[in-house]
Coordinates of C-alpha atoms in Angstrom, one line a residue:
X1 CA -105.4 48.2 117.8
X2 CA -108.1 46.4 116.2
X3 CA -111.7 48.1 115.3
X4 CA -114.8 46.9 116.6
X5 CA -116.3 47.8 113.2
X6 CA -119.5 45.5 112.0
X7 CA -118.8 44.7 108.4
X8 CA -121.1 43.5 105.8
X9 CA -120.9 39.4 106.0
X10 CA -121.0 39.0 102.0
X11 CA -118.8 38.1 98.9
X12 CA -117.3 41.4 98.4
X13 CA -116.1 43.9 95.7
X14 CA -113.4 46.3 97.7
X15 CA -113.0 49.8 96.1
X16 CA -109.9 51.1 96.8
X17 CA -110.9 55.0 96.4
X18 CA -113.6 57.5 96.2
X19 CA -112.5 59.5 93.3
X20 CA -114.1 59.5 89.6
X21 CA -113.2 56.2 88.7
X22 CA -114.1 54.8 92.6
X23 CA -117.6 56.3 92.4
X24 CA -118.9 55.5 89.3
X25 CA -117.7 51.6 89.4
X26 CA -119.7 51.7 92.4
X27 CA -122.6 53.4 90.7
X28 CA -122.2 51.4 88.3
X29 CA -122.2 48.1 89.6
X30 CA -123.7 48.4 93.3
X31 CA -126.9 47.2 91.9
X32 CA -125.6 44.1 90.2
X33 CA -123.5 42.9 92.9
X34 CA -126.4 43.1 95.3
X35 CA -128.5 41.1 93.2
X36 CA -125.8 39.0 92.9
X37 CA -125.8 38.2 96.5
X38 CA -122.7 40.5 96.8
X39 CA -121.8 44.6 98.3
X40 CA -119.7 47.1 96.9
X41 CA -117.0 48.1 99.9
X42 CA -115.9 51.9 99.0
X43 CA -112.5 52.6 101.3
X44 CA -111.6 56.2 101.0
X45 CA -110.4 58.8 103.9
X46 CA -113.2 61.5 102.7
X47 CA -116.3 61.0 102.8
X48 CA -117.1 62.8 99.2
X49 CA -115.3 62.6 96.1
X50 CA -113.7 65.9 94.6
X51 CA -114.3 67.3 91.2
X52 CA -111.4 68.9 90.7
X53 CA -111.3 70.7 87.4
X54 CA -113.5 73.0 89.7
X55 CA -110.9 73.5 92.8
X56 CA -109.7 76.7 90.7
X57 CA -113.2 78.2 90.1
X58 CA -113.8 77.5 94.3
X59 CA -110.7 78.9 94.6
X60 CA -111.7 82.1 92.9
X61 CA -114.8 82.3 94.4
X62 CA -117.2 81.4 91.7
X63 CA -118.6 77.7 92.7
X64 CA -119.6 77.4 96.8
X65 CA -117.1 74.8 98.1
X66 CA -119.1 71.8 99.3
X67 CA -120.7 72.0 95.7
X68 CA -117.0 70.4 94.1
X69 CA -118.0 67.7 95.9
X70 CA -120.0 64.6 95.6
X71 CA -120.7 63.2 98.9
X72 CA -120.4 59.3 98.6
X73 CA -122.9 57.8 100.8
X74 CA -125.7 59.7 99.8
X75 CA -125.2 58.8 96.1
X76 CA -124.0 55.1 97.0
X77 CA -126.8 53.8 99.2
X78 CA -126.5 50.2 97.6
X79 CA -122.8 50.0 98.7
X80 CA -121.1 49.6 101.7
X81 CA -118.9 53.3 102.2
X82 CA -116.1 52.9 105.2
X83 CA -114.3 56.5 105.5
X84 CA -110.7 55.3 106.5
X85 CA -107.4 54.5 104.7
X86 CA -106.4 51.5 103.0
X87 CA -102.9 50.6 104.4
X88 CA -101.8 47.1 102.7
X89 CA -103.5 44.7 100.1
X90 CA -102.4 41.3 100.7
X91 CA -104.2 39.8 97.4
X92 CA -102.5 36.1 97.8
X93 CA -105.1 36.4 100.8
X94 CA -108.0 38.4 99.8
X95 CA -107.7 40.9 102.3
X96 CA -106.7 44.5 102.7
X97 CA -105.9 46.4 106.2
X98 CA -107.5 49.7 106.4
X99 CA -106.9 52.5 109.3
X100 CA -109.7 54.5 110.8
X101 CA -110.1 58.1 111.5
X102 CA -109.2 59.5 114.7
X103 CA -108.1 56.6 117.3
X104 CA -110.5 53.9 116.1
X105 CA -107.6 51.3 114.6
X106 CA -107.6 49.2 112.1
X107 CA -109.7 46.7 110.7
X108 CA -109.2 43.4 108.0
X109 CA -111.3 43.5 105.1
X110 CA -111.8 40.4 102.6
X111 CA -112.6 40.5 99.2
X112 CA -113.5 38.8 96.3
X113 CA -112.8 41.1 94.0
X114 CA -110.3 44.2 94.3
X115 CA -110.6 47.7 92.3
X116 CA -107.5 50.0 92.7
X117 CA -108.8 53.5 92.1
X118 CA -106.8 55.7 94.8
X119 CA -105.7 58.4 91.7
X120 CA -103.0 60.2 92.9
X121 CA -101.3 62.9 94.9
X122 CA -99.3 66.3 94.1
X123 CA -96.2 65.6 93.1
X124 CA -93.1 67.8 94.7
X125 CA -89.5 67.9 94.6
X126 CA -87.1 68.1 97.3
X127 CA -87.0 71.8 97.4
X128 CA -85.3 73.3 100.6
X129 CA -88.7 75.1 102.3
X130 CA -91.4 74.1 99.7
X131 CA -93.0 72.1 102.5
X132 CA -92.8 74.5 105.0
X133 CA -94.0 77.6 102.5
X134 CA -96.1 76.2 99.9
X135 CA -99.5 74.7 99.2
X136 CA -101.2 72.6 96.1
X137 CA -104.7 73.0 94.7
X138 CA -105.4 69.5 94.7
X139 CA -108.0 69.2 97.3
X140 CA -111.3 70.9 98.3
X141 CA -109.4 71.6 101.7
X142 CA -106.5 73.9 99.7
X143 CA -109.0 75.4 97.1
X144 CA -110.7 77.0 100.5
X145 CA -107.4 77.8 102.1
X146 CA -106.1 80.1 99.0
X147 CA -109.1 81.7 98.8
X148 CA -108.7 83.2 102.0
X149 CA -105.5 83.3 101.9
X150 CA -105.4 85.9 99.2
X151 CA -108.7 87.6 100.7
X152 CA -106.8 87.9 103.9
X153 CA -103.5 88.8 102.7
X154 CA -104.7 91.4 100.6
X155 CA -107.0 93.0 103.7
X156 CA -103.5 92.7 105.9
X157 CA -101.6 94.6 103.2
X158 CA -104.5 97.4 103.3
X159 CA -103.6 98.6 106.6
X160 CA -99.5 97.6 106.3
X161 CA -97.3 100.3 107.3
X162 CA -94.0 98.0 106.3
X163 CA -93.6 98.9 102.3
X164 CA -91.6 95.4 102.5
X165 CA -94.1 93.9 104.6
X166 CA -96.9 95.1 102.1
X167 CA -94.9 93.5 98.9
X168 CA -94.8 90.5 100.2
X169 CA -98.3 89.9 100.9
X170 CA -98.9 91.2 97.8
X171 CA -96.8 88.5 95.9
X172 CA -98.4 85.6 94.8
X173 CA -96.2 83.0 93.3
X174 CA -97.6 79.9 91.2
X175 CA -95.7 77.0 90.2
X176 CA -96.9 74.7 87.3
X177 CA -98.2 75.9 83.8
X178 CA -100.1 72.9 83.2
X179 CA -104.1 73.5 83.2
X180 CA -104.1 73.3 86.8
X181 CA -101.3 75.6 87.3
X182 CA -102.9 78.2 84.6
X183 CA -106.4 78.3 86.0
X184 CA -105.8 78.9 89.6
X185 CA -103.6 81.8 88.9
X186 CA -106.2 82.9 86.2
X187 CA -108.8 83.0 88.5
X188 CA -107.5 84.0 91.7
X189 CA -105.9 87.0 89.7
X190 CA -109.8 87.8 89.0
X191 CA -110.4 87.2 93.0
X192 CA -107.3 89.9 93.4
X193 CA -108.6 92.5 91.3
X194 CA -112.2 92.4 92.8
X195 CA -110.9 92.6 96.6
X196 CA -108.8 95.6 95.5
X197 CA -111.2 97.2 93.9
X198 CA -113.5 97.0 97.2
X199 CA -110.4 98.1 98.9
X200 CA -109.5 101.9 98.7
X201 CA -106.8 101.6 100.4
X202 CA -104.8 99.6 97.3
X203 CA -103.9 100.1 94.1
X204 CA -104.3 97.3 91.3
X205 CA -100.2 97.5 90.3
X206 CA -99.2 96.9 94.0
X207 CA -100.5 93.3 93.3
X208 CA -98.1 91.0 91.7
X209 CA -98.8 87.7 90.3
X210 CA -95.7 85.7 89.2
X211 CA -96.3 82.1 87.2
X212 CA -93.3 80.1 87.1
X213 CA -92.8 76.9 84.6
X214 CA -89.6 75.0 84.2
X215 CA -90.4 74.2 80.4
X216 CA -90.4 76.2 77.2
X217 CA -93.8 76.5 76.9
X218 CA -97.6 76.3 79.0
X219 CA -99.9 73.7 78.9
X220 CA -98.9 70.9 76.6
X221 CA -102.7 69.8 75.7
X222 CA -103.5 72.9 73.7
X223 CA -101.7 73.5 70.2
X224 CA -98.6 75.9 70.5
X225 CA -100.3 78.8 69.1
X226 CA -103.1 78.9 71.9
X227 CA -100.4 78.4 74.2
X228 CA -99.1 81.7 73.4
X229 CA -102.3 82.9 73.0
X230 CA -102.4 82.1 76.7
X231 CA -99.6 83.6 77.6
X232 CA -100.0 86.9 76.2
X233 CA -103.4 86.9 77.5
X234 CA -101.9 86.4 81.4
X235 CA -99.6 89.1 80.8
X236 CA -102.1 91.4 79.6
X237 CA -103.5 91.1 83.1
X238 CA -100.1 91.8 84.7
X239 CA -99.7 88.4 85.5
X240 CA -95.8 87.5 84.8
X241 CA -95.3 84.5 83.1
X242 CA -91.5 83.0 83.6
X243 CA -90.5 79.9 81.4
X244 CA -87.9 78.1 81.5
X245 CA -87.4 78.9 85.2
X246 CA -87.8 76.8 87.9
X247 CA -87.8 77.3 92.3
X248 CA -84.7 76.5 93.5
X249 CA -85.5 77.3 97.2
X250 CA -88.2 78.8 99.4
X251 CA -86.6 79.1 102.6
X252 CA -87.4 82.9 103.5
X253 CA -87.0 84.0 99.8
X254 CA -87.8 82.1 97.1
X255 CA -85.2 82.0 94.4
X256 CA -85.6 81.2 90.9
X257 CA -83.0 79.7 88.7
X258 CA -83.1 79.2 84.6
X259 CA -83.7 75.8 83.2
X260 CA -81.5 74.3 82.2
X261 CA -78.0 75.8 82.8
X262 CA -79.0 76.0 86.7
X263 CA -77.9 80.2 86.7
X264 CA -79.7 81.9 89.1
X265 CA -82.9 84.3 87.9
X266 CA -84.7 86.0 90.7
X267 CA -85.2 86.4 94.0
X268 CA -87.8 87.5 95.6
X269 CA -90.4 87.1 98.9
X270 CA -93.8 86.0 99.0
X271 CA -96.3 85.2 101.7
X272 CA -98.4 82.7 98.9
X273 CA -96.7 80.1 97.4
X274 CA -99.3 77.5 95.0
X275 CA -97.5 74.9 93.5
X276 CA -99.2 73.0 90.9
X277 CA -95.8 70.9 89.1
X278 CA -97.7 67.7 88.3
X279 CA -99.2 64.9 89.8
X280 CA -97.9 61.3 90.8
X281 CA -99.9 57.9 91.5
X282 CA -101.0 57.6 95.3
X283 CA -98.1 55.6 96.7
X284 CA -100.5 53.5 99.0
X285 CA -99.9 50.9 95.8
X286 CA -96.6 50.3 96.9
X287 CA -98.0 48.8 100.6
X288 CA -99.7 46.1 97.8
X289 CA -98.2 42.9 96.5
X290 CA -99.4 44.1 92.7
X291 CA -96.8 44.8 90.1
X292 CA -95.6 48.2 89.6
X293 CA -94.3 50.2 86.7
X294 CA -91.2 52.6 86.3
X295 CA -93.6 55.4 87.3
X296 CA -94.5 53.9 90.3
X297 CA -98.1 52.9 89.0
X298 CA -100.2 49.3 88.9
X299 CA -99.4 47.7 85.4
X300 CA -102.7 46.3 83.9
X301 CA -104.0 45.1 80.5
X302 CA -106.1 47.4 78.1
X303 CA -109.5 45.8 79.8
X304 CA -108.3 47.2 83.0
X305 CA -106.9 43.6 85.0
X306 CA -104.0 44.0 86.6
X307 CA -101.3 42.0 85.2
X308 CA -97.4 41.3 85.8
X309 CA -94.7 39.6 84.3
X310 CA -96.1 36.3 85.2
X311 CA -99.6 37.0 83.2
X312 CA -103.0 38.3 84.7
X313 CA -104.0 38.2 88.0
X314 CA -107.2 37.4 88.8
X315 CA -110.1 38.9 90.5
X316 CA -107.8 42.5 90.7
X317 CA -108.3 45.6 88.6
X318 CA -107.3 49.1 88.2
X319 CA -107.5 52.5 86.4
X320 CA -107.1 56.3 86.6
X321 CA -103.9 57.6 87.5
X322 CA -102.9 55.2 89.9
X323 CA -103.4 52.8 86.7
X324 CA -100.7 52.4 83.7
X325 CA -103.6 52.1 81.4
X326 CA -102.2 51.6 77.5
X327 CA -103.3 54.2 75.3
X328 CA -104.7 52.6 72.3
X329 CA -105.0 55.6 70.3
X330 CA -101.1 56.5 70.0
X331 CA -102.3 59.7 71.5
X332 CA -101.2 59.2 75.0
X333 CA -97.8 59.8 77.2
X334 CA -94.8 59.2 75.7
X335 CA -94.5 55.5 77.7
X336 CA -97.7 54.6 75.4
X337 CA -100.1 55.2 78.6
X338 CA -103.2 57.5 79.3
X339 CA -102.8 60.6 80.1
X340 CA -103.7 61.3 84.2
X341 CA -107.0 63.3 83.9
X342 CA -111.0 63.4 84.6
X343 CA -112.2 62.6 80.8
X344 CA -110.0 59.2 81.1
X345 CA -110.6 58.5 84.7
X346 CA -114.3 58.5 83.9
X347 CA -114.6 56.6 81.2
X348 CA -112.2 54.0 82.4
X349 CA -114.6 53.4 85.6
X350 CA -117.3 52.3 82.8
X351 CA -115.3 50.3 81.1
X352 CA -114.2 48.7 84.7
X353 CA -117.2 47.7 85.9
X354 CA -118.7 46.3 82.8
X355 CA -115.7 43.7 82.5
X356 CA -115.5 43.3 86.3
X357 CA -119.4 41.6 86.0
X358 CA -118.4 40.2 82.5
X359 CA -115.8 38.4 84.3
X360 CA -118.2 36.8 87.1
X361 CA -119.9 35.4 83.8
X362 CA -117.0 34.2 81.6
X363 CA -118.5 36.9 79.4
X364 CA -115.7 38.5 76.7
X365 CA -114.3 41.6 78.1
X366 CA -113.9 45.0 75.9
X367 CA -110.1 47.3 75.9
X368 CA -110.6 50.7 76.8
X369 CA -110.1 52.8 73.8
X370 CA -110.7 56.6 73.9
X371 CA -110.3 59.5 71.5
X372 CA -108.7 62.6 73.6
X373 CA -112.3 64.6 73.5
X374 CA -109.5 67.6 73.4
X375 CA -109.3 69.9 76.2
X376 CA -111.1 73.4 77.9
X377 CA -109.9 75.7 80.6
X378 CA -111.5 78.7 82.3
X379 CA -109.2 82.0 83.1
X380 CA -112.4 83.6 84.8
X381 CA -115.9 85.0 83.1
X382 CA -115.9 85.3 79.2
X383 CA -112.0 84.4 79.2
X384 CA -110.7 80.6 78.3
X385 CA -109.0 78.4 75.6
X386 CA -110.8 75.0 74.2
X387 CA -109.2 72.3 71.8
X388 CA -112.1 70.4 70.4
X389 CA -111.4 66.9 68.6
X390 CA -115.0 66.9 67.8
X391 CA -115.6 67.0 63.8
X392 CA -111.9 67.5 63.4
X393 CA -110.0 70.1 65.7
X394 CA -111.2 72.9 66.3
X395 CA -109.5 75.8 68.5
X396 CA -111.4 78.4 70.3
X397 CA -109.4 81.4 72.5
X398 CA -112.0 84.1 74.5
X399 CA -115.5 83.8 75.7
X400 CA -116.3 80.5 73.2
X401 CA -113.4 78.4 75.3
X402 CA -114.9 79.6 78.0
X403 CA -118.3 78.6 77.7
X404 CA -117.6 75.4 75.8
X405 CA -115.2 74.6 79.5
X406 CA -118.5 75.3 81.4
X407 CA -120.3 73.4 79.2
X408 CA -118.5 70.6 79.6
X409 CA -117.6 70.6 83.2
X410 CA -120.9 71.2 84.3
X411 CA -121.9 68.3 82.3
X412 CA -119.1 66.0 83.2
X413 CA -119.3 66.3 87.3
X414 CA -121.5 63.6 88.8
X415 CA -125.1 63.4 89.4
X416 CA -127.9 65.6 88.6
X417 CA -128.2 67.2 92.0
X418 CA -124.5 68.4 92.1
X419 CA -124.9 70.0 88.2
X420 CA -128.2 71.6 89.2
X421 CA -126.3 73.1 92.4
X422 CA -123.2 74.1 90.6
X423 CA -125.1 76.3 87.4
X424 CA -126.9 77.6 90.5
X425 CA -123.9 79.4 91.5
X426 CA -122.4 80.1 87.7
X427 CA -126.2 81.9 87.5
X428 CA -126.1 83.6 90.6
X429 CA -121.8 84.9 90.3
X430 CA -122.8 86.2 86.8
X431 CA -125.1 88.5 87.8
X432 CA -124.3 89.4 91.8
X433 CA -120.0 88.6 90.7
X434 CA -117.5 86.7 92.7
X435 CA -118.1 86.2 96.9
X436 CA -115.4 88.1 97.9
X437 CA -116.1 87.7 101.5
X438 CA -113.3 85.5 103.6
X439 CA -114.1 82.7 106.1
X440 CA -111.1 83.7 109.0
X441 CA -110.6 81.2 111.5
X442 CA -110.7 77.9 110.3
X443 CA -107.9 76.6 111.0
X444 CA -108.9 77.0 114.6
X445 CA -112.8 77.2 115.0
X446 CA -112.7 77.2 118.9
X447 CA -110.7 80.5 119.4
X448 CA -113.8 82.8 119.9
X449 CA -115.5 80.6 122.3
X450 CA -111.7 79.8 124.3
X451 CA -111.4 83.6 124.6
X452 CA -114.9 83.5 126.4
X453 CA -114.8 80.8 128.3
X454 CA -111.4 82.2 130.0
X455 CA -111.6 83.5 133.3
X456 CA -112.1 87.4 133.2
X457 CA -108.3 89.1 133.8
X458 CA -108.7 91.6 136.9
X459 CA -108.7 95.1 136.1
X460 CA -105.4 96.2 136.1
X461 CA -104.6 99.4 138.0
X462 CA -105.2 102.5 136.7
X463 CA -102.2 104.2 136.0
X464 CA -101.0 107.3 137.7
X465 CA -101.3 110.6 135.8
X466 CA -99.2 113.1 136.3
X467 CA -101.0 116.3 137.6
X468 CA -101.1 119.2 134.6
X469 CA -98.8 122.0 135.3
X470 CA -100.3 125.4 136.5
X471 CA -101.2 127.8 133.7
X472 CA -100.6 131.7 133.6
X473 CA -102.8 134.3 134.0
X474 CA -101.0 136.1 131.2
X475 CA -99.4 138.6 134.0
X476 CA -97.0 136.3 135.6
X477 CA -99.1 134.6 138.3
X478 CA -99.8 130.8 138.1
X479 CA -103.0 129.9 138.0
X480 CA -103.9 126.2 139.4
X481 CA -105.1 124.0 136.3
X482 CA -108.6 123.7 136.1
X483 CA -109.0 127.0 138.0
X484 CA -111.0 130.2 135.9

């Protein structure tokens, strides 16, 4: 069905995302393009873009949700935003097809010039159950649902009369020791030991935290040392840390295997499974007539135009993860690419838009080049791990990592209102500690006011009770109850 939706009548750039590198070529050239004659179209299906090296700190209660996020049109009021999704790019034609929320349709969109900046989406594996059972931390939506999930579970467990029953919600499994996979357990294992401790009914060693990585090791962008360093540190809290071991299934149990003979491990129930295994470009590029890499990303140049075998195309560009950007440095993936994170997403949306309006100008275009800045990761107040490429590399473990990761973050996440908001809550959790407190009944907001708006039921009949039997008087006489 076609949408009745009045669009802008001028030469357009189309942004095909609201993510880092979405937002800030729109920042960056919304301006330009309007003085130009022209309007930056952003096409995303939120209406804010997520900063998600925070989802684990709003998981764990430290950062108020809707501050992760940067809402689009109130920091893009020079472009055109259209909350939908973009379902084919014919480029041949200049125009891309994008479906609107809720039964509105679709609607055709030209363009002049085409940014591909959809990022990507959690990557799984065919696992029997894992869709059914498990959840990512990839969005603002999940980091809010494990929250109360392990508020809840924990509460149900407090008044559990089932030992099996009470094990199980006390399980929390997390799959994925990359710096996703490490921080959410890291903090909601904080969250966990803060809800028990207002809980009397608990004890701390009922709770069981279980991390499970398929390779040898934890986070690959540390050095091997901090790695362990990591690990012994998560184990110190109780957390057990399983390498080499990967979920084989999750229908009712889940069971574990060892990597890479296939043997089984463990098996084992839990209400909460995370998973956090990795990342894969949004595979709305495939619905595009762009060329695609192994990986299943856009192949473009080093100044960000997409190119095939047949040379560059014009007028189209791309970066972030969707994007097989070429690493310059020899630092990056193994393919020669950039590595699928926030400090090159960023960056790349700069470079993007300055070549994008050097191109309208026939001006010389720059290759994005950038040194790994290294890497920082929270585990929770006063505990983290940094790798600095600085002045040379430098490697922090304890409460250094962790303020150099919110130094950085609370740098790095866009605008000044949103880092004013966010060190509002760091200020506020140091002293009054993490919110604790669970939101119940989001998943179905209306409940309450159903149940009231439902006809009263009719008293039910009160039930007969059986008249008490006649006492005695202590001599052998009955007396009738009630009687003195």
């Amino acid at each position: 069905m076609p949408s009745s939706l009045q669009l802008v009548d001028r030469p357009r750039v189309l942004v095909v995302g609201g993510g880092y590198v979405g937002l800030y070529v729109a920042l960056n050239l919304q301006k330009k393009i309007a003085t130009a004659g022209g309007i930056v179209t952003v096409v995303d299906p939120n209406p804010y873009m997520t900063y998600q090296p925070f989802l684990p700190e709003v998981a764990g209660g430290n950062i108020e949700a809707r501050h992760a996020v940067v809402s689009l049109r109130e920091h893009l009021k020079g472009s055109e935003v259209i909350q939908g999704s973009v379902t084919s790019v014919d480029h041949e034609n200049r125009k891309a097809v994008v479906e609107l929320p809720g039964d509105q349709g679709f609607v055709e969109i030209p363009y002049v010039d085409v940014v591909l900046a959809a990022g990507s989406i959690t990557r799984t594996f065919p696992i029997p159950g894992l869709a059914e059972a498990g959840i990512g931390n990839k969005t603002i939506e999940e980091a809010v649902a494990l929250r109360n999930q392990l508020i809840e579970r924990i509460e149900f467990a407090s008044t559990a009369t089932d030992p099996a029953e009470r094990k199980r919600a006390l399980t929390f499994v997390v799959v994925g020791g990359g710096f996703a996979g490490i921080e959410t357990i890291a903090e909601l294992e904080d969250l966990a030991r803060e809800a028990v401790r207002n809980n009397g009914r608990l004890r701390q060693e009922e709770v069981r935290f279980v991390l499970v990585e398929a390779m040898g090791r934890i986070m690959p962008e540390v050095t091997a040392d901090q790695a362990e360093w990591v690990v012994k540190h998560l184990q110190s809290r109780g957390v057990e840390v399983l390498l080499n071991t990967s979920l084989a299934n999750a229908e009712g149990s889940l069971k574990l295997i060892n990597m890479p003979d296939k043997t089984p491990a463990d098996e084992f129930e839990a209400d909460t499974l995370i998973w956090t295994a990795g990342v894969q470009a949004n595979p709305m590029v495939r619905s595009t007539d762009f060329p695609l890499e192994p990986r299943g990303r856009v192949r473009v140049l080093p100044d960000l135009r997409i190119a095939g075998d047949e040379g560059i195309i014009d007028n189209a560009w791309a970066a972030g993860d969707v994007a097989a950007v070429p690493d310059l440095t020899g630092k990056g993936l193994p393919d020669g690419t950039c590595v699928p994170n926030a400090q090159h997403a960023l960056r790349q949306a700069k470079v993007l838009a300055k070549n994008l309006w050097a191109n309208r100008w026939d001006k010389p275009l720059v290759d994005y080049k950038h040194k790994n800045l290294g890497a920082v990761a929270g585990f929770g107040p006063w505990k983290g791990v940094a790798n600095i490429n600085v002045l040379g590399r430098i490697g922090l473990t304890g409460p250094l990592a962790w303020v150099a990761h919110r130094g950085y973050h609370g740098l790095a996440i866009p605008t000044a209102e949103r880092k004013f908001r966010v060190m509002l809550d760091w200020f506020s959790s140091l002293f009054a500690g993490r919110d604790t407190t669970p939101l119940q009944g989001l998943t179905n907001p209306r409940a309450a006011f159903e149940t009231a708006a439902r006809p009263a039921p009719k008293p039910a009949a009160p039930a007969s009770v059986p008249a008490p039997a006649a006492a005695s008087d202590g001599a052998g006489e009955k007396v009738p109850a009630g009687a003195k």
